[in-house]
PDB file of C-alpha atoms in Angstrom:
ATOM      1  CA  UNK A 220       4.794 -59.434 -92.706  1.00  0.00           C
ATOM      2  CA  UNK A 221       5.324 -56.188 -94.232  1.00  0.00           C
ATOM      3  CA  UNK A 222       3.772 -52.906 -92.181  1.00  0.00           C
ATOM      4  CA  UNK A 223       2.152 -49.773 -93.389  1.00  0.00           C
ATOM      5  CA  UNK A 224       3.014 -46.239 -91.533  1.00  0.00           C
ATOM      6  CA  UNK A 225      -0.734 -44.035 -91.050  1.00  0.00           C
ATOM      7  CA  UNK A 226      -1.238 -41.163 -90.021  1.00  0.00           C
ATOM      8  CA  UNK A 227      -4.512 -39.710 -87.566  1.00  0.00           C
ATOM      9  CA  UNK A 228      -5.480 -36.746 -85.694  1.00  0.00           C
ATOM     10  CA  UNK A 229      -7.155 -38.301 -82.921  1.00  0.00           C
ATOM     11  CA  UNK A 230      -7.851 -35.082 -80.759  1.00  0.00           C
ATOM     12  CA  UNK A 231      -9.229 -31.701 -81.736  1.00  0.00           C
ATOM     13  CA  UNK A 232      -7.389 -28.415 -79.880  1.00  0.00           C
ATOM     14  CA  UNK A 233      -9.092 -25.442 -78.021  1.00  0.00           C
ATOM     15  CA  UNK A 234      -8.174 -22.438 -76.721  1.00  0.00           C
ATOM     16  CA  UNK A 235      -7.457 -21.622 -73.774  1.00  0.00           C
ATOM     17  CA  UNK A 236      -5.458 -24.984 -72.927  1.00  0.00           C
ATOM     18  CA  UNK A 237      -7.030 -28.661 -74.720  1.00  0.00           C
ATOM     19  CA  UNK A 238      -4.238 -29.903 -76.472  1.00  0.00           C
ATOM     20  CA  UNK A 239      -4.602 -31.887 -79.774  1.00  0.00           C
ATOM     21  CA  UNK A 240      -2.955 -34.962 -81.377  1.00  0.00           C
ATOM     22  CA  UNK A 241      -1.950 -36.943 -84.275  1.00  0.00           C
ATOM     23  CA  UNK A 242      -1.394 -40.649 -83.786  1.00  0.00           C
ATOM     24  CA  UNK A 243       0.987 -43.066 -86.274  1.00  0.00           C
ATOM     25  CA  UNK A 244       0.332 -46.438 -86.551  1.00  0.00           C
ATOM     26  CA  UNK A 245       2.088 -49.289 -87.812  1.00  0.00           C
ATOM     27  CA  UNK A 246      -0.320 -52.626 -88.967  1.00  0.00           C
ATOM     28  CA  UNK A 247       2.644 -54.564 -87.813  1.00  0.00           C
ATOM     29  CA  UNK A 248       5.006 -54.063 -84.920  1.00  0.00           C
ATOM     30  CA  UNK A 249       8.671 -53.702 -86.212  1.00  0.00           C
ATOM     31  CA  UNK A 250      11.839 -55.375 -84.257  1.00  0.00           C
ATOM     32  CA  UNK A 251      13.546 -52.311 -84.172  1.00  0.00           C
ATOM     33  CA  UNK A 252      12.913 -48.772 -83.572  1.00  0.00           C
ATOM     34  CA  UNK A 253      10.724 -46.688 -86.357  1.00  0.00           C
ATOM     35  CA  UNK A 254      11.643 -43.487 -86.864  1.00  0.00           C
ATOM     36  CA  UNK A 255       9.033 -41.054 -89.165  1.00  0.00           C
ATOM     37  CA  UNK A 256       9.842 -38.029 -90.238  1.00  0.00           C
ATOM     38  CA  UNK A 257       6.943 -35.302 -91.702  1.00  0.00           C
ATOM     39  CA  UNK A 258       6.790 -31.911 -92.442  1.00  0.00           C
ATOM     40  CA  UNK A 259       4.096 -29.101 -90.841  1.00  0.00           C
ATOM     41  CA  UNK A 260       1.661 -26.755 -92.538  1.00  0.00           C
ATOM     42  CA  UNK A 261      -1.787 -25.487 -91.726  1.00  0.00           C
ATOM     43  CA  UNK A 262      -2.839 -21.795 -91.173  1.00  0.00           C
ATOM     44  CA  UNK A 263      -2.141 -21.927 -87.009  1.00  0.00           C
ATOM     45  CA  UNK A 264       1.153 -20.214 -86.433  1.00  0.00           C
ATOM     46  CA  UNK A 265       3.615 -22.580 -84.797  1.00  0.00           C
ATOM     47  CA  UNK A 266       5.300 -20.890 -81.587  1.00  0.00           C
ATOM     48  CA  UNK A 267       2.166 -18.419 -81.286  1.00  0.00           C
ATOM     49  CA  UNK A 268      -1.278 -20.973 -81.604  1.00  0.00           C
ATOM     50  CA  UNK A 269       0.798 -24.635 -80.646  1.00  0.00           C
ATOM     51  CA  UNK A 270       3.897 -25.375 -79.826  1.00  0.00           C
ATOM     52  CA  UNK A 271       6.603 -26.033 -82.455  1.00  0.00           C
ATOM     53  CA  UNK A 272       6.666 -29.742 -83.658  1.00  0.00           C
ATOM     54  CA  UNK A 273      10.023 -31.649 -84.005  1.00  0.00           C
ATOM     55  CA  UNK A 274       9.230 -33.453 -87.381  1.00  0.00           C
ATOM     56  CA  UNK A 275       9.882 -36.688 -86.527  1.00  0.00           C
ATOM     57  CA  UNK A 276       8.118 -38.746 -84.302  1.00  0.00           C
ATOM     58  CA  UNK A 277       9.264 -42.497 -82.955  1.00  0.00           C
ATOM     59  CA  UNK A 278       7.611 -46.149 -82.372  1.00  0.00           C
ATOM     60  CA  UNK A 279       9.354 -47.903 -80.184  1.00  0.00           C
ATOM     61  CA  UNK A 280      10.521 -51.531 -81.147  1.00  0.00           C
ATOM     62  CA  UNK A 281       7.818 -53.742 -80.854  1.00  0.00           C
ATOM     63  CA  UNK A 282       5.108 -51.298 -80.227  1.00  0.00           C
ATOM     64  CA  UNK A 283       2.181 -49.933 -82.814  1.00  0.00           C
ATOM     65  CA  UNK A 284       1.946 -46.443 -82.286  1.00  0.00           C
ATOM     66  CA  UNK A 285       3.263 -43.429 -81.413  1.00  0.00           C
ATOM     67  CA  UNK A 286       1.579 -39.619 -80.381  1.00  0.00           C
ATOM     68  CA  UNK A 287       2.799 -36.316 -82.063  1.00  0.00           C
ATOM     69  CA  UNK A 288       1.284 -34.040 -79.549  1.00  0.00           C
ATOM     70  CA  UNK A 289      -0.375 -30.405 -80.404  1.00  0.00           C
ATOM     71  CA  UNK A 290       0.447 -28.635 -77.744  1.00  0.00           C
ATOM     72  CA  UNK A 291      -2.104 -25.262 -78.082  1.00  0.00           C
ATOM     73  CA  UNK A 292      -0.838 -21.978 -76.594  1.00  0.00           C
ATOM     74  CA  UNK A 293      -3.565 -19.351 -75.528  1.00  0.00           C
ATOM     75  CA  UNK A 294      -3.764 -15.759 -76.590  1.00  0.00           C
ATOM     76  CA  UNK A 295      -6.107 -13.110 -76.805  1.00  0.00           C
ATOM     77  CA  UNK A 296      -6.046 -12.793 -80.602  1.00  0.00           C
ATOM     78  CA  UNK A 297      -9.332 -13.218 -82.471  1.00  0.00           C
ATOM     79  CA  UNK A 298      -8.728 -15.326 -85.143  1.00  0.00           C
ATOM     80  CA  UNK A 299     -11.236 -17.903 -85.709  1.00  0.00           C
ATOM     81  CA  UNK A 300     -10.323 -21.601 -85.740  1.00  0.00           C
ATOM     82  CA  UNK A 301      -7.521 -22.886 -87.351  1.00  0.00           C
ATOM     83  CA  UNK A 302      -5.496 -25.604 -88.605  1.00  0.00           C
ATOM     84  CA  UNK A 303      -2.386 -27.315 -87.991  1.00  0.00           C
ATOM     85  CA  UNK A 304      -1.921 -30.396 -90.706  1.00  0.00           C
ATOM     86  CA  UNK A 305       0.950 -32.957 -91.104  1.00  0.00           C
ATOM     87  CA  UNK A 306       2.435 -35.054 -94.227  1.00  0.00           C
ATOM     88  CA  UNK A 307       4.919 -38.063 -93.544  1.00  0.00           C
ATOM     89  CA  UNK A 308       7.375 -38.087 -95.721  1.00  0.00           C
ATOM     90  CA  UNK A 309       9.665 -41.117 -94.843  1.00  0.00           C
ATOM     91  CA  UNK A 310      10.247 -44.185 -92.637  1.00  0.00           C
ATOM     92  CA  UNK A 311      12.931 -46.358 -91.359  1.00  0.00           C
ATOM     93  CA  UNK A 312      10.452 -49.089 -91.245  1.00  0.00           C
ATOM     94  CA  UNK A 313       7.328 -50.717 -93.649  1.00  0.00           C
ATOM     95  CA  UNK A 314       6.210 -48.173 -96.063  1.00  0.00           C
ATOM     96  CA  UNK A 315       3.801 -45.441 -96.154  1.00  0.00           C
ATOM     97  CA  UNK A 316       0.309 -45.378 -96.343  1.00  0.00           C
ATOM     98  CA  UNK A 317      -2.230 -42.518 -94.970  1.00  0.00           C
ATOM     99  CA  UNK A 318       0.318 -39.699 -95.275  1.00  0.00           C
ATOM    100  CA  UNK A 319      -1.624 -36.817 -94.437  1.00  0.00           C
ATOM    101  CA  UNK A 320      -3.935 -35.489 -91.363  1.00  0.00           C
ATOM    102  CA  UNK A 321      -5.060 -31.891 -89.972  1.00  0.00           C
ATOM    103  CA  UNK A 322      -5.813 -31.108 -85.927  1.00  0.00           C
ATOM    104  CA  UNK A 323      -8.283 -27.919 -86.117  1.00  0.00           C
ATOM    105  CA  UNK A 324      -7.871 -25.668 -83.055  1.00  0.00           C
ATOM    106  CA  UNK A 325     -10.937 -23.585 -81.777  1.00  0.00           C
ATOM    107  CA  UNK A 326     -10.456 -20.259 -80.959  1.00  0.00           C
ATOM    108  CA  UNK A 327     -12.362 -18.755 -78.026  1.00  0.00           C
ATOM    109  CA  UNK A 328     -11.706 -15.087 -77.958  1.00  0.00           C
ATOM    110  CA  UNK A 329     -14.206 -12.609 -79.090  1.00  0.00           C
ATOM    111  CA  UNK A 330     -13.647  -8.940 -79.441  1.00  0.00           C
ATOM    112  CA  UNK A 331     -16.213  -6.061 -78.243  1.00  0.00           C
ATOM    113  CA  UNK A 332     -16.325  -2.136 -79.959  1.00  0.00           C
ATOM    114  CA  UNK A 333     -16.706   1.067 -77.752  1.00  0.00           C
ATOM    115  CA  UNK A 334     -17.063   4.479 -78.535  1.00  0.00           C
ATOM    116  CA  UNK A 335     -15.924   7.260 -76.264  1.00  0.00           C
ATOM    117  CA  UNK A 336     -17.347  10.486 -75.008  1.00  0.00           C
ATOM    118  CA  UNK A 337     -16.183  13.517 -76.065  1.00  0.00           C
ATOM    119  CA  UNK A 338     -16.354  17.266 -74.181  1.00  0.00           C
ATOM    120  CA  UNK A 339     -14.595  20.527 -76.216  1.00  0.00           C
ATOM    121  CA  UNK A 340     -14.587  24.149 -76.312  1.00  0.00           C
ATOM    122  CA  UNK A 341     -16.776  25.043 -79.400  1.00  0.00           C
ATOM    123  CA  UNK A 342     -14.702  28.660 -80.175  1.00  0.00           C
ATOM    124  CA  UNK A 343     -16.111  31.503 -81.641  1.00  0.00           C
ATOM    125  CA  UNK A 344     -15.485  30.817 -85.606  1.00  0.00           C
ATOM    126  CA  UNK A 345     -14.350  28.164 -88.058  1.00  0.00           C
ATOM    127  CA  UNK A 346     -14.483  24.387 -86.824  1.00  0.00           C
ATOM    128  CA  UNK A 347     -13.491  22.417 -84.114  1.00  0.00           C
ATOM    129  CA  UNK A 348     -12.740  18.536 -84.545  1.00  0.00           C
ATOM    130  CA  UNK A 349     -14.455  16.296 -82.409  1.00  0.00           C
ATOM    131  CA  UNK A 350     -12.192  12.682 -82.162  1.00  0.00           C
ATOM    132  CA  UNK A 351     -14.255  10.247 -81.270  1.00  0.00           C
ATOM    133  CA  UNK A 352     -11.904   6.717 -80.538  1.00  0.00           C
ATOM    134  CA  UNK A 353     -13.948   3.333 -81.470  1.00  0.00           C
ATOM    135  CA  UNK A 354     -11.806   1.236 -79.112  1.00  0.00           C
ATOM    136  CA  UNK A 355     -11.577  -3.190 -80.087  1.00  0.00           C
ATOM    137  CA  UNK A 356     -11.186  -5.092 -76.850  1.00  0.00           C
ATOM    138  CA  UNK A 357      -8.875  -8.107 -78.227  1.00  0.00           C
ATOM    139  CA  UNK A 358      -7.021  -7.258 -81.334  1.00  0.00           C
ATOM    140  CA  UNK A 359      -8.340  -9.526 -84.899  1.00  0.00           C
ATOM    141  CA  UNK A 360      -6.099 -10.776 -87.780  1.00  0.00           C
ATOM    142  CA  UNK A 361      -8.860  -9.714 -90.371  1.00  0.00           C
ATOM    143  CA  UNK A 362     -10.263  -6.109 -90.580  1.00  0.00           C
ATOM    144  CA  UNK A 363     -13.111  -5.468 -88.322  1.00  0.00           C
ATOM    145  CA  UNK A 364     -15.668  -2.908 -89.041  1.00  0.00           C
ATOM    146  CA  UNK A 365     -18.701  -0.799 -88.145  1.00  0.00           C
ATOM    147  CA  UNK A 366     -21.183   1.657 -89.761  1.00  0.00           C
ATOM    148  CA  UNK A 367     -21.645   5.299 -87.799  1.00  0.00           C
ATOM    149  CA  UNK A 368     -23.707   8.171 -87.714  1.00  0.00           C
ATOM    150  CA  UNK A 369     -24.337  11.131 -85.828  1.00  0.00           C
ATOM    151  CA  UNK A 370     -27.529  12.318 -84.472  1.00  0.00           C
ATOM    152  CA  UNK A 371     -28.857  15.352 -83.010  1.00  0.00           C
ATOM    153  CA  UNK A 372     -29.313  15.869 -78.999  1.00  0.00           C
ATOM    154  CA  UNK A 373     -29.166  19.875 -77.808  1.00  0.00           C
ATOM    155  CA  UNK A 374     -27.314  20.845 -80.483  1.00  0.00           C
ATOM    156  CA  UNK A 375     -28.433  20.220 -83.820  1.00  0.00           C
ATOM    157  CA  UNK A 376     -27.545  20.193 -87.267  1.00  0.00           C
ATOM    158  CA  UNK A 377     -30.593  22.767 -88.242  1.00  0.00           C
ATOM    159  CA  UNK A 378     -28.980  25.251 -86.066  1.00  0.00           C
ATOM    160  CA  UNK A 379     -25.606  25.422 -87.556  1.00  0.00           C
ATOM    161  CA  UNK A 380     -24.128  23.527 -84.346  1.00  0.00           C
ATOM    162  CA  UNK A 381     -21.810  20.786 -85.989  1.00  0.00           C
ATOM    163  CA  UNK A 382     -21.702  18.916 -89.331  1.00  0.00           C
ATOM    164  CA  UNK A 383     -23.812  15.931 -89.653  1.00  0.00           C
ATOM    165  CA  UNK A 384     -21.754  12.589 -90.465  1.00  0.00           C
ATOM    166  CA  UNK A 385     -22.437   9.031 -91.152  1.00  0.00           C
ATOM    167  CA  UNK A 386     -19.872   6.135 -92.661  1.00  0.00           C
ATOM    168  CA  UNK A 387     -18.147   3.103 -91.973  1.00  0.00           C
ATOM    169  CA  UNK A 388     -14.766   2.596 -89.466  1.00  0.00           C
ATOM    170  CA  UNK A 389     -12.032   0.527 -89.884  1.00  0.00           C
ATOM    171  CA  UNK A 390      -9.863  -0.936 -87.455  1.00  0.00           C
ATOM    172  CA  UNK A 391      -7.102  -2.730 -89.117  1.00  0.00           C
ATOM    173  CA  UNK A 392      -6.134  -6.302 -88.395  1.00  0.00           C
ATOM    174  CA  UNK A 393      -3.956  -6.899 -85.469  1.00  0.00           C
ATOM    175  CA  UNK A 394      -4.689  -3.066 -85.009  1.00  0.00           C
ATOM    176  CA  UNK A 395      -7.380  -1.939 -81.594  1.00  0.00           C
ATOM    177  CA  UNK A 396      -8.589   1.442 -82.373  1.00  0.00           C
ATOM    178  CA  UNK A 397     -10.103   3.581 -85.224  1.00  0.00           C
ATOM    179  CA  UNK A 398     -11.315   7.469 -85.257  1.00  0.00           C
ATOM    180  CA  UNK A 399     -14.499   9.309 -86.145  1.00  0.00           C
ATOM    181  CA  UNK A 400     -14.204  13.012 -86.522  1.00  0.00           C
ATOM    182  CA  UNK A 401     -17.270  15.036 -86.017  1.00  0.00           C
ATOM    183  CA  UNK A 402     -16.129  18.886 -87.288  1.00  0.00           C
ATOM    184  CA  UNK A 403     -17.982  21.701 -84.735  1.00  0.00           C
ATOM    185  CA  UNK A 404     -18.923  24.881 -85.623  1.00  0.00           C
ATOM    186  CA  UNK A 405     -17.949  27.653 -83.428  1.00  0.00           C
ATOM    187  CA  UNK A 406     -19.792  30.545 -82.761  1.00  0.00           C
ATOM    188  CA  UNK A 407     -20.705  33.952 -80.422  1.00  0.00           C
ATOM    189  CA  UNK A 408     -23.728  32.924 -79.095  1.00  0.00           C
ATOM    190  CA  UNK A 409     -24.088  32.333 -75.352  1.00  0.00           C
ATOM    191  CA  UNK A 410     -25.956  29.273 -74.913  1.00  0.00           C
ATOM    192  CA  UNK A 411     -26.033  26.098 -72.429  1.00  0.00           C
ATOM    193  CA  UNK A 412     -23.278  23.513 -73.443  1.00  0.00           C
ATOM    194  CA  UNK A 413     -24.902  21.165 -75.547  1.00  0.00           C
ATOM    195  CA  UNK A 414     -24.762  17.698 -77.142  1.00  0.00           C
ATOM    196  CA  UNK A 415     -24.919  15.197 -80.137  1.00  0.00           C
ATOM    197  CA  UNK A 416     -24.590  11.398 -80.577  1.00  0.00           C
ATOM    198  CA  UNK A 417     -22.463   9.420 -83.046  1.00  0.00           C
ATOM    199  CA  UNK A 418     -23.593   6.018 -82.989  1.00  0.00           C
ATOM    200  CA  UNK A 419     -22.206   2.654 -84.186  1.00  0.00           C
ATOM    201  CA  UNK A 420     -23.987   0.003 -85.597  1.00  0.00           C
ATOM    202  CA  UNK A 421     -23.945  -2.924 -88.152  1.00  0.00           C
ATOM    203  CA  UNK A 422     -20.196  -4.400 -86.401  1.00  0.00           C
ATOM    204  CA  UNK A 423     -18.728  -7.067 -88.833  1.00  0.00           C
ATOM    205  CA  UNK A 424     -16.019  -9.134 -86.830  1.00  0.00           C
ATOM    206  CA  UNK A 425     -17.003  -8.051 -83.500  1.00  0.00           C
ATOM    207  CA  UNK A 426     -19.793  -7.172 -80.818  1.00  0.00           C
ATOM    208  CA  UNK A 427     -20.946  -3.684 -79.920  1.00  0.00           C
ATOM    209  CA  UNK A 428     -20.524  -3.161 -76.036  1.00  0.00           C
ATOM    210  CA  UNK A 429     -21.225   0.818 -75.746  1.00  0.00           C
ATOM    211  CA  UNK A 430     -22.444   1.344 -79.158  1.00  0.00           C
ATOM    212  CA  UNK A 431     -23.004   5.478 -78.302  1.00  0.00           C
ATOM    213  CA  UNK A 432     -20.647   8.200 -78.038  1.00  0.00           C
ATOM    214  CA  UNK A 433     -21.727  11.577 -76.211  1.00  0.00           C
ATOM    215  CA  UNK A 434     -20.165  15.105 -77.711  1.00  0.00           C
ATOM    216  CA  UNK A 435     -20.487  17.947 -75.827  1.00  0.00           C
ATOM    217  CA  UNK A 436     -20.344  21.265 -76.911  1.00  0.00           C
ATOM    218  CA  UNK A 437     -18.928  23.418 -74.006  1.00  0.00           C
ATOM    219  CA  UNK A 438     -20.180  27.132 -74.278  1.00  0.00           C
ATOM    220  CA  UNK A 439     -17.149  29.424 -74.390  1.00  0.00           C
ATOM    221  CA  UNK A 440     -19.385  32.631 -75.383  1.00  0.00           C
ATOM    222  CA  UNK A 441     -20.465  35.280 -72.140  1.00  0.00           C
ATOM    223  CA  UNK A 442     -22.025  38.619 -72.139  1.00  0.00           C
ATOM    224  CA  UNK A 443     -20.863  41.734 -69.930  1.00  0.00           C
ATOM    225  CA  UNK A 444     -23.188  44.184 -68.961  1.00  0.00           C
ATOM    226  CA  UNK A 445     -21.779  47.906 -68.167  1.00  0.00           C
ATOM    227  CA  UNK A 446     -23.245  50.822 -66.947  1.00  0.00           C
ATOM    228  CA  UNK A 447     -22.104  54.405 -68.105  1.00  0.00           C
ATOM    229  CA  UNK A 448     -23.674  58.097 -67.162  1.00  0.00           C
ATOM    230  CA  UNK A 449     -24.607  59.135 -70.256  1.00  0.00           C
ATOM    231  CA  UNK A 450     -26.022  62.371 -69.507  1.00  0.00           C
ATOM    232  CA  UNK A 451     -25.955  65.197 -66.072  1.00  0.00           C
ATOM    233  CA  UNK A 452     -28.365  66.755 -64.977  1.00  0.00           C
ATOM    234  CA  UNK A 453     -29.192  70.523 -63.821  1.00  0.00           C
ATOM    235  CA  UNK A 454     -31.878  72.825 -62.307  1.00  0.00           C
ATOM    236  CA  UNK A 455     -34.261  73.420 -62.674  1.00  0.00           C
ATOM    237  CA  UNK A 456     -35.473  70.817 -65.187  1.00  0.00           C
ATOM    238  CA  UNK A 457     -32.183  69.292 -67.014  1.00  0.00           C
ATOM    239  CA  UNK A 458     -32.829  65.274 -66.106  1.00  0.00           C
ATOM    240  CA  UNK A 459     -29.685  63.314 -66.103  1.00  0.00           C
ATOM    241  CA  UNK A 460     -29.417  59.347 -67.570  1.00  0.00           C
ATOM    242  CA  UNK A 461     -27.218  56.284 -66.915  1.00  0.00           C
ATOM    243  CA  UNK A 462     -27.303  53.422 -69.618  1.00  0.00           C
ATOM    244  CA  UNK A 463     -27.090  50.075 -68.644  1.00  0.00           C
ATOM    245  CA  UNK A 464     -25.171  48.205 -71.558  1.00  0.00           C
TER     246      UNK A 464
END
């Protein structure tokens, strides 16, 4: 009787460790040994998602079927599910029939955004850039990104105290962090050390975990006070003076 080679994927992957599988069937056992060879695509990455496949895959004489394991290798990269997909491309037994199958393997990492707090001197002219770091905490393979804006606390954008800013960040696949630069203006003022927000919203590709970052404005400005005799006096009537400055 003459046999027909198939090809099945009979098991789904998952991250972190449920291995997948392909299964090849004969209809009819063969007396001898049947070797398959088939090549590998799909868009998981083998040595990084699975391990590496051999291409060829044997039933043993007599037997039906044979397993080409998907062995799935865990990492922290978030990269949605993906695929790893076979074609058989010759036998040494029966002919061909299903040539093609595809194991999908689930990803299970997500990635969180943070913003950090940030604390300067304001000086006394000109600006002073604020860096504020939106942080990823698992590294994608697409571009991830989130809308900001800044809003006013103590210090405010009426009073001249930084530059109001609003946009979307950026943080390039396979990359972690992005920046969002909030320009202060210094002054001579003595005041208390005061603050503004810049707050993320809107995250495409990931979840917002601390979603607000604090800048404070750190008063560099003082006032001395003196005290000088500005005048002597004399008798019988000449009244003398200090000034306090």
């Amino acid at each position: 009787d003459a046999t027909v080679v198939d090809v099945t994927a009979t098991a789904d992957g998952a991250e972190p460790a449920t291995d997948g599988a392909f299964t090849v069937s004969l209809t009819n056992p063969a007396d001898t040994d049947t070797v398959v060879t088939y090549t590998v695509a799909g868009t998981a990455t083998p040595d990084g998602d699975y391990t590496a496949l051999t291409g060829t895959v044997t039933i043993p004489a007599g037997e039906t079927t044979a397993t080409i394991p998907v062995a799935v290798l865990d990492d922290t990269l978030v990269e949605g599910d993906e695929t790893v997909s076979v074609t058989l491309t010759s036998t040494t037994n029966g002919t061909l029939g299903t040539v093609d199958a595809t194991v999908t393997i689930a990803d299970d990492d997500a990635a969180t955004l943070s913003i950090d707090d940030v604390s300067l001197v304001e000086g006394d002219a000109g600006t002073t850039d604020f860096v504020f770091t939106v942080s990823m905490s698992n590294p994608s393979t697409t571009d991830v990104t989130v809308d900001y804006t800044t809003t006013d606390g103590t210090a405010t954008v009426a009073d001249g105290d930084y530059v109001a800013g609003s946009g979307t960040v950026t943080i390039l696949a396979g990359e972690t962090t992005a920046t969002v630069t909030v320009p202060v203006n210094g002054d001579t003022t003595v005041e208390s050390d005061e603050t503004f927000f810049v707050d993320l919203s809107n995250a495409v590709g990931a979840t917002l975990l601390d979603a607000q970052g604090e800048g404070t404005i750190v008063n560099d400005d003082a006032t001395v006070v003196d005290v000088t005799a500005t005048a002597d006096g004399a008798e019988p009537a000449t009244d003398g003076a200090f000034t306090v400055s």
